[in-house]
Coordinates of C-alpha atoms in Angstrom, one line a residue:
M1 CA -8.9 -3.5 1.0
K2 CA -5.7 -2.9 -1.0
L3 CA -5.3 -1.4 -4.4
K4 CA -4.2 -4.0 -7.0
T5 CA -4.4 -2.3 -10.4
I6 CA -5.5 0.9 -12.0
H7 CA -6.8 1.0 -15.6
I8 CA -6.7 4.5 -17.3
R9 CA -8.4 5.3 -20.6
N10 CA -8.6 8.6 -22.6
F11 CA -7.0 10.6 -19.7
R12 CA -4.5 13.2 -20.9
C13 CA -1.5 11.4 -22.5
F14 CA -3.1 7.9 -22.0
K15 CA -5.5 7.8 -25.0
D16 CA -5.5 3.9 -25.2
E17 CA -6.1 2.0 -22.0
V18 CA -3.0 1.4 -19.8
S19 CA -2.8 -0.6 -16.6
I20 CA -0.4 -0.4 -13.7
E21 CA -0.1 -2.9 -10.9
F22 CA 0.7 -1.9 -7.3
D23 CA 2.5 -3.7 -4.5
N24 CA 3.0 -2.6 -0.9
I25 CA 5.5 -0.1 -2.3
T26 CA 5.5 1.0 -5.9
T27 CA 8.0 3.3 -7.6
I28 CA 7.1 5.0 -10.9
I29 CA 10.1 6.0 -12.9
G30 CA 10.4 7.7 -16.3
K31 CA 11.6 10.8 -18.1
N32 CA 10.0 14.2 -17.8
D33 CA 6.5 14.7 -19.2
I34 CA 6.1 10.9 -19.8
G35 CA 3.0 10.5 -17.6
K36 CA 4.2 9.7 -14.1
S37 CA 2.2 12.5 -12.4
T38 CA -0.8 11.7 -14.6
I39 CA -1.0 8.2 -12.9
L40 CA -1.0 9.7 -9.4
E41 CA -3.5 12.3 -10.4
A42 CA -5.8 9.7 -12.0
L43 CA -5.8 8.0 -8.6
E44 CA -6.5 11.2 -6.8
I45 CA -9.5 11.9 -9.1
F46 CA -10.8 8.4 -8.6
F47 CA -10.6 8.4 -4.8
N48 CA -11.2 12.0 -3.9
N49 CA -11.5 14.4 -6.9
D50 CA -10.2 17.1 -4.5
T51 CA -6.5 17.9 -4.5
V52 CA -6.8 17.4 -8.3
K53 CA -10.2 17.7 -9.8
I54 CA -11.3 16.4 -13.2
E55 CA -11.5 19.1 -15.8
P56 CA -13.0 19.4 -19.4
N57 CA -9.5 19.4 -20.9
D58 CA -8.4 16.2 -19.2
A59 CA -9.9 14.1 -22.0
S60 CA -7.0 13.1 -24.4
I61 CA -6.4 15.6 -27.1
S62 CA -5.6 12.7 -29.4
S63 CA -9.2 11.4 -29.2
S64 CA -12.5 12.8 -30.3
L65 CA -14.1 11.1 -27.3
K66 CA -14.9 13.1 -24.2
Q67 CA -15.4 10.3 -21.7
V68 CA -12.5 9.6 -19.3
T69 CA -12.5 6.2 -17.7
I70 CA -10.6 5.3 -14.5
T71 CA -11.0 1.8 -13.1
C72 CA -9.5 0.4 -10.0
D73 CA -9.2 -3.2 -8.8
F74 CA -9.1 -4.0 -5.1
I75 CA -8.0 -7.2 -3.3
D76 CA -8.1 -8.3 0.4
I77 CA -11.8 -8.0 0.4
P78 CA -13.4 -8.0 3.9
P79 CA -15.2 -11.2 4.5
V80 CA -18.2 -9.5 6.1
V81 CA -19.7 -6.1 5.1
T82 CA -22.8 -4.2 5.9
L83 CA -24.4 -2.8 2.8
D84 CA -28.1 -2.0 3.5
S85 CA -30.7 -2.5 6.2
G86 CA -28.0 -3.0 8.8
S87 CA -27.6 -6.7 8.0
E88 CA -24.3 -8.4 7.5
T89 CA -23.4 -9.9 4.1
S90 CA -20.4 -10.3 1.8
L91 CA -19.6 -8.8 -1.6
S92 CA -19.3 -12.4 -2.9
N93 CA -22.8 -13.3 -1.7
E94 CA -24.2 -10.2 -3.4
Y95 CA -22.4 -11.1 -6.6
L96 CA -20.4 -7.8 -6.6
L97 CA -17.0 -9.2 -7.3
Y98 CA -15.3 -9.3 -10.7
S99 CA -13.5 -12.5 -9.8
D100 CA -12.5 -14.3 -6.6
N101 CA -11.4 -11.8 -4.1
L102 CA -11.3 -8.9 -6.6
L103 CA -13.6 -5.9 -6.6
R104 CA -13.6 -3.7 -9.7
V105 CA -14.9 -0.2 -9.5
K106 CA -15.2 1.9 -12.8
K107 CA -15.7 5.6 -12.9
V108 CA -16.6 7.4 -16.1
F109 CA -16.2 11.2 -16.3
D110 CA -18.0 13.2 -19.0
C111 CA -15.5 15.9 -20.0
G112 CA -17.8 17.2 -22.7
K113 CA -19.5 19.3 -20.0
S114 CA -18.1 22.6 -18.5
K115 CA -18.3 20.8 -15.1
P116 CA -17.6 17.1 -15.8
S117 CA -20.1 14.7 -14.3
S118 CA -19.3 11.2 -13.2
E119 CA -20.9 7.7 -13.2
V120 CA -19.8 4.9 -10.9
Y121 CA -20.1 1.2 -11.9
I122 CA -19.3 -2.0 -10.1
V123 CA -18.0 -4.3 -12.7
A124 CA -19.0 -7.8 -11.5
N125 CA -19.9 -11.3 -12.5
H126 CA -23.5 -10.8 -11.7
P127 CA -26.9 -12.5 -12.5
T128 CA -28.4 -11.3 -15.8
A129 CA -31.6 -13.5 -15.8
K130 CA -34.6 -11.3 -16.1
G131 CA -36.2 -10.5 -12.8
Y132 CA -33.0 -11.4 -10.9
D133 CA -30.6 -8.8 -12.3
N134 CA -31.9 -5.8 -10.4
L135 CA -32.3 -7.0 -6.8
L136 CA -29.7 -4.6 -5.4
E137 CA -31.9 -1.7 -6.6
L138 CA -35.0 -2.9 -4.8
K139 CA -36.3 -1.6 -1.4
E140 CA -37.3 -4.0 1.4
K141 CA -41.0 -3.9 0.6
D142 CA -40.2 -4.7 -3.1
L143 CA -38.1 -7.7 -2.0
Q144 CA -40.9 -8.8 0.4
K145 CA -43.4 -8.7 -2.4
I146 CA -41.2 -11.1 -4.5
I147 CA -40.8 -13.4 -1.5
K148 CA -44.6 -13.5 -1.0
D149 CA -45.5 -13.9 -4.7
N150 CA -43.1 -16.9 -5.0
A151 CA -44.0 -18.4 -1.6
L152 CA -40.4 -18.5 -0.6
D153 CA -39.6 -19.9 2.8
V154 CA -37.5 -17.0 4.3
T155 CA -38.2 -14.3 6.9
L156 CA -39.4 -11.0 5.5
K157 CA -36.6 -9.1 7.2
G158 CA -33.1 -8.4 6.2
N159 CA -32.4 -7.5 2.5
P160 CA -29.4 -9.7 2.1
K161 CA -31.2 -12.8 3.2
M162 CA -34.2 -12.0 1.0
R163 CA -32.0 -11.4 -2.0
A164 CA -30.1 -14.7 -1.4
A165 CA -33.4 -16.6 -1.2
I166 CA -34.7 -15.1 -4.4
W167 CA -31.4 -15.8 -6.3
N168 CA -31.4 -19.4 -4.9
A169 CA -34.8 -20.0 -6.2
C170 CA -33.6 -19.4 -9.8
S171 CA -32.4 -22.5 -11.8
D172 CA -30.1 -20.4 -14.1
L173 CA -29.0 -16.9 -13.0
N174 CA -27.1 -16.6 -16.3
F175 CA -24.0 -15.0 -14.8
S176 CA -22.0 -12.5 -16.9
I177 CA -19.6 -9.6 -16.4
V178 CA -21.8 -6.5 -16.3
E179 CA -21.4 -2.9 -15.2
I180 CA -23.8 -2.2 -12.4
P181 CA -24.5 1.6 -12.1
V182 CA -24.5 2.5 -8.4
N183 CA -24.2 6.3 -7.9
K184 CA -27.2 7.8 -9.8
T185 CA -29.7 5.1 -10.0
K186 CA -32.3 4.1 -7.4
E187 CA -31.8 5.1 -3.8
D188 CA -31.0 1.6 -2.5
A189 CA -28.2 1.0 -5.0
K190 CA -26.6 4.3 -4.2
A191 CA -26.8 3.5 -0.5
I192 CA -25.0 0.2 -1.2
W193 CA -22.3 2.2 -3.1
D194 CA -21.9 4.6 -0.2
K195 CA -21.2 1.6 2.0
I196 CA -18.7 0.0 -0.4
D197 CA -17.0 3.3 -0.8
S198 CA -16.4 3.5 3.0
Y199 CA -14.4 0.2 2.8
L200 CA -12.1 1.5 0.1
P201 CA -8.6 2.7 1.1
I202 CA -8.0 6.3 2.1
F203 CA -5.8 8.0 -0.6
A204 CA -3.5 10.8 0.2
L205 CA -1.6 12.6 -2.6
F206 CA 1.5 14.7 -1.9
Q207 CA 2.6 16.7 -4.9
S208 CA 6.0 18.2 -5.5
D209 CA 4.9 21.7 -6.7
R210 CA 2.0 22.7 -4.5
S211 CA 1.5 26.4 -3.5
S212 CA 3.2 27.7 -0.3
H213 CA 0.4 28.1 2.2
D214 CA 0.3 26.5 5.6
S215 CA -3.2 25.2 4.8
D216 CA -2.2 23.6 1.6
G217 CA 0.2 21.2 -0.1
E218 CA 2.9 19.5 1.8
V219 CA 1.9 21.1 5.2
Q220 CA -1.8 20.4 5.3
N221 CA -2.0 17.2 3.3
P222 CA -0.4 15.0 5.9
M223 CA -2.8 16.5 8.5
K224 CA -5.8 15.9 6.1
A225 CA -4.7 12.3 5.8
A226 CA -4.5 12.0 9.6
I227 CA -8.0 13.5 10.0
A228 CA -9.4 11.2 7.3
E229 CA -7.9 8.2 9.1
A230 CA -9.2 9.4 12.5
I231 CA -12.7 9.8 11.1
S232 CA -12.6 6.2 9.6
E233 CA -11.6 4.9 13.0
A234 CA -14.6 6.7 14.6
Q235 CA -17.0 5.5 11.9
K236 CA -19.2 3.5 14.3
E237 CA -19.6 6.6 16.6
I238 CA -20.3 8.8 13.6
E239 CA -23.0 6.3 12.4
D240 CA -24.6 6.4 15.9
I241 CA -24.7 10.2 15.8
Q242 CA -26.2 10.2 12.3
E243 CA -28.8 7.7 13.3
K244 CA -29.8 9.7 16.3
V245 CA -30.0 12.9 14.2
R246 CA -31.9 11.0 11.5
A247 CA -34.5 9.6 14.0
K248 CA -35.0 13.0 15.7
A249 CA -35.2 14.9 12.4
L250 CA -37.6 12.4 10.8
D251 CA -39.8 12.4 13.9
I252 CA -40.2 16.2 13.6
A253 CA -40.7 15.9 9.8
N254 CA -43.3 13.3 10.2
Q255 CA -45.2 15.3 12.8
T256 CA -45.1 18.3 10.4
H257 CA -46.3 16.1 7.6
K258 CA -49.2 14.8 9.8
A259 CA -50.2 18.4 10.6
L260 CA -50.0 19.2 6.9
E261 CA -52.4 16.3 6.1
E262 CA -55.0 17.9 8.5
I263 CA -54.6 21.2 6.6
D264 CA -54.3 20.1 3.0
S265 CA -54.4 16.3 2.5
S266 CA -53.9 16.6 -1.3
L267 CA -50.6 18.5 -0.9
A268 CA -49.4 16.2 1.9
G269 CA -50.0 13.2 -0.5
K270 CA -47.3 14.6 -2.8
I271 CA -44.7 15.1 -0.1
T272 CA -42.6 12.4 1.7
P273 CA -40.1 13.2 4.5
S274 CA -36.5 12.1 3.5
F275 CA -33.2 12.3 5.3
T276 CA -29.8 12.4 3.7
S277 CA -26.7 11.7 5.8
P278 CA -23.5 13.7 5.2
T279 CA -20.8 12.0 3.2
A280 CA -17.4 11.1 4.6
S281 CA -15.8 14.0 2.8
K282 CA -18.2 16.5 4.5
W283 CA -17.2 15.1 7.9
G284 CA -13.5 15.6 6.9
G285 CA -14.2 19.2 5.9
L286 CA -15.3 20.1 9.4
F287 CA -11.7 19.8 10.8
S288 CA -8.4 21.4 10.0
I289 CA -5.0 21.6 11.6
S290 CA -2.5 24.5 11.2
M291 CA 1.2 24.6 11.9
E292 CA 2.7 27.6 13.8
T293 CA 6.3 28.4 14.4
D294 CA 7.7 29.5 17.8
E295 CA 9.3 32.6 16.2
G296 CA 6.0 33.9 15.0
I297 CA 7.0 33.4 11.3
A298 CA 4.2 32.1 9.2
L299 CA 5.0 28.6 7.9
N300 CA 4.3 29.6 4.3
K301 CA 7.1 32.2 4.7
R302 CA 9.7 29.6 5.5
G303 CA 11.8 27.9 2.9
S304 CA 10.6 25.0 0.8
G305 CA 13.0 22.7 2.6
V306 CA 11.5 23.5 5.9
R307 CA 8.0 22.8 4.6
R308 CA 9.1 19.6 3.0
M309 CA 10.7 18.7 6.3
I310 CA 7.3 18.4 7.8
L311 CA 6.5 15.9 5.1
V312 CA 9.6 13.9 6.2
S313 CA 8.6 14.1 9.8
F314 CA 5.0 13.0 9.1
F315 CA 6.1 9.9 7.3
K316 CA 8.6 9.0 9.9
A317 CA 6.0 9.4 12.6
E318 CA 3.4 7.5 10.6
A319 CA 5.8 4.6 10.1
E320 CA 6.4 4.4 13.9
R321 CA 2.7 4.8 14.7
K322 CA 1.5 2.2 12.2
I323 CA 3.7 -0.5 13.8
T324 CA 1.4 -0.5 16.9
S325 CA -1.8 0.6 15.4
S326 CA -4.7 -1.8 15.4
N327 CA -6.7 0.2 12.8
K328 CA -7.9 -2.1 9.9
K329 CA -8.6 0.8 7.5
S330 CA -6.1 0.8 4.6
I331 CA -4.4 3.9 3.5
I332 CA -2.4 4.7 0.3
Y333 CA 0.3 7.4 0.4
A334 CA 1.2 8.7 -3.0
I335 CA 4.3 11.0 -3.0
E336 CA 5.5 12.8 -6.1
E337 CA 9.3 13.3 -6.2
P338 CA 9.9 13.0 -2.4
E339 CA 13.5 14.1 -3.0
T340 CA 12.4 17.6 -3.9
A341 CA 14.2 20.3 -1.7
Q342 CA 15.6 17.6 0.6
H343 CA 19.1 17.1 1.8
P344 CA 20.5 13.6 1.0
N345 CA 20.3 12.7 4.8
N346 CA 16.6 13.5 4.8
Q347 CA 16.1 11.5 1.6
R348 CA 17.5 8.5 3.4
I349 CA 15.1 9.1 6.3
L350 CA 12.3 9.2 3.9
I351 CA 13.3 6.0 2.1
K352 CA 13.5 4.2 5.5
S353 CA 10.1 5.6 6.5
F354 CA 8.5 4.5 3.2
L355 CA 9.9 1.0 3.5
D356 CA 8.8 0.8 7.1
L357 CA 5.3 1.9 6.1
S358 CA 5.1 -0.5 3.3
Q359 CA 5.7 -3.4 5.7
N360 CA 2.4 -2.6 7.4
P361 CA -0.5 -4.6 6.0
Q362 CA -2.8 -1.6 6.1
C363 CA -0.4 0.7 4.1
Q364 CA 0.6 1.1 0.5
V365 CA 3.2 3.6 -0.7
I366 CA 3.4 4.9 -4.3
L367 CA 6.4 7.1 -5.4
T368 CA 7.6 8.9 -8.5
T369 CA 11.2 9.9 -8.7
H370 CA 14.0 11.3 -11.0
S371 CA 16.6 10.8 -8.3
P372 CA 19.2 8.0 -8.8
E373 CA 20.2 8.3 -5.2
L374 CA 16.6 7.6 -4.0
A375 CA 15.8 5.0 -6.7
K376 CA 18.8 2.9 -6.2
E377 CA 17.8 2.2 -2.6
L378 CA 14.3 0.9 -3.5
P379 CA 13.3 -2.7 -4.1
V380 CA 13.6 -3.8 -7.8
D381 CA 10.2 -5.5 -7.7
S382 CA 8.6 -2.1 -6.8
I383 CA 9.7 -0.4 -10.0
R384 CA 7.3 0.5 -12.8
F385 CA 9.0 2.1 -15.9
V386 CA 6.9 4.6 -17.9
D387 CA 8.2 4.7 -21.5
R388 CA 6.9 5.0 -25.1
D389 CA 6.3 2.1 -27.5
N390 CA 7.2 2.0 -31.2
D391 CA 4.1 4.0 -32.0
D392 CA 5.1 6.7 -29.4
N393 CA 2.2 5.7 -27.1
P394 CA 2.9 5.6 -23.3
A395 CA 3.6 2.1 -22.0
I396 CA 4.2 0.8 -18.5
K397 CA 6.8 -1.9 -18.0
K398 CA 8.0 -4.0 -15.1
G399 CA 10.3 -6.9 -14.4
D400 CA 14.0 -7.7 -14.8
D401 CA 13.9 -7.0 -18.5
V402 CA 13.5 -3.2 -17.9
L403 CA 15.8 -2.8 -14.9
L404 CA 18.9 -2.0 -17.0
E405 CA 16.9 0.5 -19.0
V406 CA 15.7 2.1 -15.7
A407 CA 19.3 2.2 -14.5
N408 CA 20.5 3.9 -17.6
T409 CA 17.7 6.4 -17.6
L410 CA 18.4 7.5 -14.1
G411 CA 22.2 7.1 -14.2
V412 CA 22.5 4.3 -11.7
F413 CA 25.8 2.6 -12.5
A414 CA 27.9 -0.1 -10.9
D415 CA 31.0 0.8 -8.9
K416 CA 34.0 -0.5 -10.9
R417 CA 36.2 -0.6 -7.8
I418 CA 34.3 -3.6 -6.6
Q419 CA 36.4 -6.8 -6.5
A420 CA 34.0 -9.2 -4.7
L421 CA 30.3 -9.9 -4.4
V422 CA 29.1 -11.1 -1.1
C423 CA 25.7 -12.8 -1.8
V424 CA 23.1 -13.4 1.0
E425 CA 19.5 -14.3 1.0
G426 CA 17.7 -11.1 1.9
P427 CA 18.0 -7.5 3.3
T428 CA 18.0 -8.7 6.9
D429 CA 21.1 -10.8 6.2
V430 CA 22.9 -7.7 5.0
I431 CA 22.1 -5.9 8.2
A432 CA 23.2 -9.0 10.2
L433 CA 26.6 -9.3 8.5
N434 CA 27.3 -5.6 8.8
N435 CA 26.7 -5.8 12.5
F436 CA 28.7 -9.0 13.0
C437 CA 31.5 -7.2 11.3
R438 CA 31.1 -4.2 13.6
C439 CA 31.1 -6.4 16.7
L440 CA 34.3 -8.2 15.7
R441 CA 36.1 -5.0 14.8
E442 CA 35.5 -3.8 18.4
K443 CA 38.4 -6.1 19.4
D444 CA 40.2 -6.6 16.1
P445 CA 40.3 -3.6 13.7
S446 CA 42.1 -5.8 11.1
I447 CA 38.8 -7.6 10.3
I448 CA 37.7 -6.5 6.8
D449 CA 35.1 -3.7 7.1
I450 CA 32.5 -5.1 4.6
E451 CA 30.1 -2.1 5.1
N452 CA 32.6 0.6 4.1
D453 CA 35.2 -1.2 2.0
E454 CA 34.7 0.0 -1.6
R455 CA 36.0 -3.3 -3.0
I456 CA 33.0 -5.3 -1.6
A457 CA 29.4 -5.3 -2.8
L458 CA 27.0 -6.9 -0.3
I459 CA 24.1 -8.3 -2.4
P460 CA 20.8 -9.8 -1.1
L461 CA 19.6 -12.2 -3.8
G462 CA 16.0 -12.0 -2.7
G463 CA 14.3 -8.6 -2.6
S464 CA 17.3 -6.6 -3.8
I465 CA 17.4 -2.9 -4.4
L466 CA 18.2 -1.3 -7.8
K467 CA 21.8 -0.4 -6.9
Q468 CA 22.5 -4.0 -5.9
W469 CA 20.8 -5.4 -9.0
V470 CA 22.9 -3.2 -11.3
E471 CA 26.1 -4.2 -9.5
L472 CA 25.2 -7.9 -9.7
H473 CA 24.2 -7.6 -13.4
Y474 CA 27.4 -5.7 -14.3
L475 CA 29.9 -7.6 -12.2
R476 CA 28.7 -11.1 -13.0
K477 CA 29.5 -10.3 -16.7
L478 CA 33.1 -9.6 -15.5
N479 CA 33.2 -13.0 -13.7
C480 CA 33.9 -11.3 -10.4
P481 CA 34.5 -13.8 -7.5
E482 CA 31.5 -14.3 -5.3
I483 CA 31.0 -15.3 -1.6
H484 CA 27.7 -16.9 -0.9
I485 CA 26.4 -17.3 2.8
Y486 CA 23.0 -18.8 3.2
D487 CA 20.8 -19.9 6.1
N488 CA 20.8 -23.7 6.9
D489 CA 17.0 -24.0 6.9
V490 CA 16.4 -25.0 3.2
A491 CA 17.7 -28.4 2.0
T492 CA 18.2 -27.3 -1.6
Y493 CA 20.6 -24.5 -0.6
Q494 CA 23.4 -27.1 -0.3
H495 CA 23.2 -27.8 -4.1
T496 CA 23.7 -24.0 -4.8
I497 CA 26.6 -23.8 -2.4
D498 CA 28.2 -26.9 -4.1
A499 CA 27.8 -25.3 -7.5
V500 CA 29.5 -22.0 -6.3
N501 CA 32.4 -23.9 -4.8
S502 CA 33.0 -25.9 -8.0
R503 CA 33.3 -22.8 -10.3
G504 CA 37.1 -22.6 -10.1
D505 CA 37.1 -18.8 -10.2
G506 CA 37.9 -18.1 -6.6
S507 CA 34.2 -18.1 -5.6
W508 CA 33.2 -19.7 -2.2
G509 CA 30.0 -20.6 -0.5
T510 CA 28.8 -21.9 2.9
L511 CA 25.7 -22.6 4.9
T512 CA 25.4 -21.2 8.4
K513 CA 26.0 -23.8 11.1
K514 CA 23.0 -22.5 13.0
R515 CA 19.6 -22.8 11.4
E516 CA 19.0 -19.1 10.6
I517 CA 20.9 -15.8 10.9
E518 CA 18.6 -14.8 13.8
N519 CA 19.9 -17.8 15.8
Y520 CA 23.1 -15.8 16.3
L521 CA 21.3 -13.1 18.2
H522 CA 21.8 -13.1 22.0
T523 CA 18.7 -13.6 24.2
D524 CA 19.8 -10.6 26.3
A525 CA 20.0 -8.4 23.2
I526 CA 16.4 -9.1 22.3
K527 CA 15.3 -8.6 25.8
E528 CA 17.1 -5.3 26.0
I529 CA 15.3 -3.9 23.0
Y530 CA 11.8 -5.4 23.3
A531 CA 11.6 -6.8 26.9
V532 CA 10.6 -10.3 25.7
D533 CA 12.4 -13.6 26.5
I534 CA 13.3 -15.7 23.4
D535 CA 15.5 -18.8 23.4
T536 CA 17.6 -18.3 20.3
N537 CA 18.8 -21.9 20.4
L538 CA 15.3 -23.0 19.2
D539 CA 14.2 -23.2 15.5
E540 CA 12.1 -20.4 13.9
V541 CA 13.3 -17.5 16.0
P542 CA 11.3 -14.9 14.0
K543 CA 8.1 -16.8 14.6
L544 CA 8.8 -17.2 18.3
F545 CA 9.6 -13.5 18.6
G546 CA 6.5 -12.5 16.6
K547 CA 4.3 -14.5 19.0
A548 CA 6.0 -13.2 22.2
Y549 CA 6.0 -9.6 21.0
S550 CA 2.4 -9.6 19.9
T551 CA 1.3 -11.2 23.2
S552 CA 3.3 -8.7 25.3
R553 CA 1.8 -5.7 23.4
G554 CA -1.8 -7.1 23.3
L555 CA -1.8 -7.1 19.5
D556 CA -4.6 -8.7 17.5
G557 CA -2.9 -11.7 16.0
N558 CA 0.9 -12.4 15.7
L559 CA 3.5 -10.5 13.7
K560 CA 4.3 -12.1 10.3
D561 CA 7.8 -13.6 10.0
N562 CA 8.9 -10.9 7.6
T563 CA 7.8 -8.2 10.0
S564 CA 9.5 -10.0 12.9
K565 CA 12.7 -10.2 10.9
K566 CA 12.5 -6.4 10.4
Y567 CA 12.0 -5.8 14.1
L568 CA 14.9 -8.1 14.9
C569 CA 17.1 -5.9 12.7
K570 CA 16.9 -3.3 15.4
V571 CA 18.5 -5.9 17.8
F572 CA 21.3 -6.5 15.4
N573 CA 21.9 -2.8 15.0
E574 CA 21.6 -1.6 18.6
A575 CA 22.1 -4.5 21.1
M576 CA 24.6 -6.9 19.7
N577 CA 28.3 -6.5 20.8
Y578 CA 31.5 -8.4 20.8
D579 CA 30.9 -10.3 24.0
R580 CA 27.3 -11.3 23.1
L581 CA 28.4 -12.4 19.7
M582 CA 31.2 -14.6 21.1
E583 CA 28.7 -16.3 23.4
R584 CA 26.6 -17.1 20.4
D585 CA 29.5 -18.1 18.1
T586 CA 32.0 -20.1 20.2
T587 CA 33.7 -21.8 17.3
G588 CA 34.7 -18.6 15.4
E589 CA 32.5 -19.4 12.4
I590 CA 31.6 -15.8 11.6
N591 CA 35.2 -14.6 11.8
S592 CA 36.1 -17.3 9.2
W593 CA 33.5 -15.8 6.8
F594 CA 35.3 -12.4 6.9
E595 CA 38.7 -14.0 6.6
K596 CA 37.5 -15.7 3.4
I597 CA 36.2 -12.4 2.0
K598 CA 39.5 -10.7 2.8
S599 CA 41.5 -13.5 1.1
I600 CA 40.0 -12.8 -2.4
L601 CA 40.6 -9.1 -2.4
H602 CA 43.7 -7.5 -4.0

């Protein structure tokens, strides 16, 4: 599952309900003390209530109410789940979804108590007809009784099948959005919640101001996240162990109970053996990892930069590991101000690692930042701006309308030395052009250096980062000449190129002669990096590569095109050279692009 939205009500500065949507990577930006950390801590309380715990004073001081509500929506619902009695079913068949492919879980914390308690609800479009609204609470024998009383034609085994038969027998289930309590009601409903909870993503929070112990904060949290993920991967083995222990323990308990019946039958009649399995959090608490330095200096005595370096290393390693991992358990990394105590070079490593992680379908990354250097390198569609409305209440904004406000808040400005905008389709095209330029300059240094020439801004029109959006927004107002280079795989692109060429302001556009930018890669270059043979003369090179790479690595399914394009960027960066480029571009097409760019500079 993946986190889609969080709804927060009456939690600290958020008196009225606010909602924030999440993508594969989400960047929360705003001034100090505006509520950025509050959002991350609300998520931590919802998922773990560990690194940050709910406290009595967490209820908004602007409200007389003491109930804090944190609700999360999840998508990518697994098609098959096991909820009770070991039988497979689906959340849809059990009427536990809020809408198509969306699970909504609501947690209410009573902060009127010295130790706040919590209630958990599944908010779902569920049957409300009398006698059909509580089937999830019923034990197997209760369901069997209903089946027998109504003479329904279904086997008396498997709770999901019996519930389905009972619901199907009703002419009008009277569906309505209801809150189904699942954590403190009858035993079977709680067991169902425990199962649903195991399907939710792992959430790992990394705070910017944690205490300096080698078993805490930046040092231990990555390791805790690794332990949690390892436990989730071993869930089947853990369940087998728990079942073996349960069977043995109940056998002994039942023998003891039988002996008690012989001694005092009236007392035995009041006692029933019961077994409770440990929760996932208790399994996680059994393990820990510490970090030791070769010099014998305790890690908590080292500088904050060294400790945060472990954080950098963790995310870099995770990004690389996730590429080949077959684990289907989702994980959310929430990192508060990752730029803290980091050299700019390490910030760039972090950004790349975050972006790499976000490409994995099992990962989501959530960041908060004050740093213009970090923010300007992040995708514009990832940005959520926390501000205050006209009534001074916190508000969360997204979209193009707020990007200029974000840029001004952080101090991200356009470079006024720029004389030309080179517009391409996406980020992989930027990497390709930079490396084509590098290859040509191996033999001819007079070729314009588009990567380092301060007069040129290379802009991906799809999936741009904040810095590029600001430059495009600012420079277009100045009617700066533009060069547009698009792939030749979309028929409508020719109309855009014609419009650019008709402007009369020095702008120029062209379609590539080959179908896609990846068609300019040399077969030997791909083979050198990934040891797979791809004929780059064929159409849909990313798709062909994704299939070949997945087959060679024994992956479950093929890489998606966007992921394949990202992998092929490594080929552009590391294996393309002048000779290989000349073999792929025998007409000098690419060189003509750079000559045109050079001609409009002054």
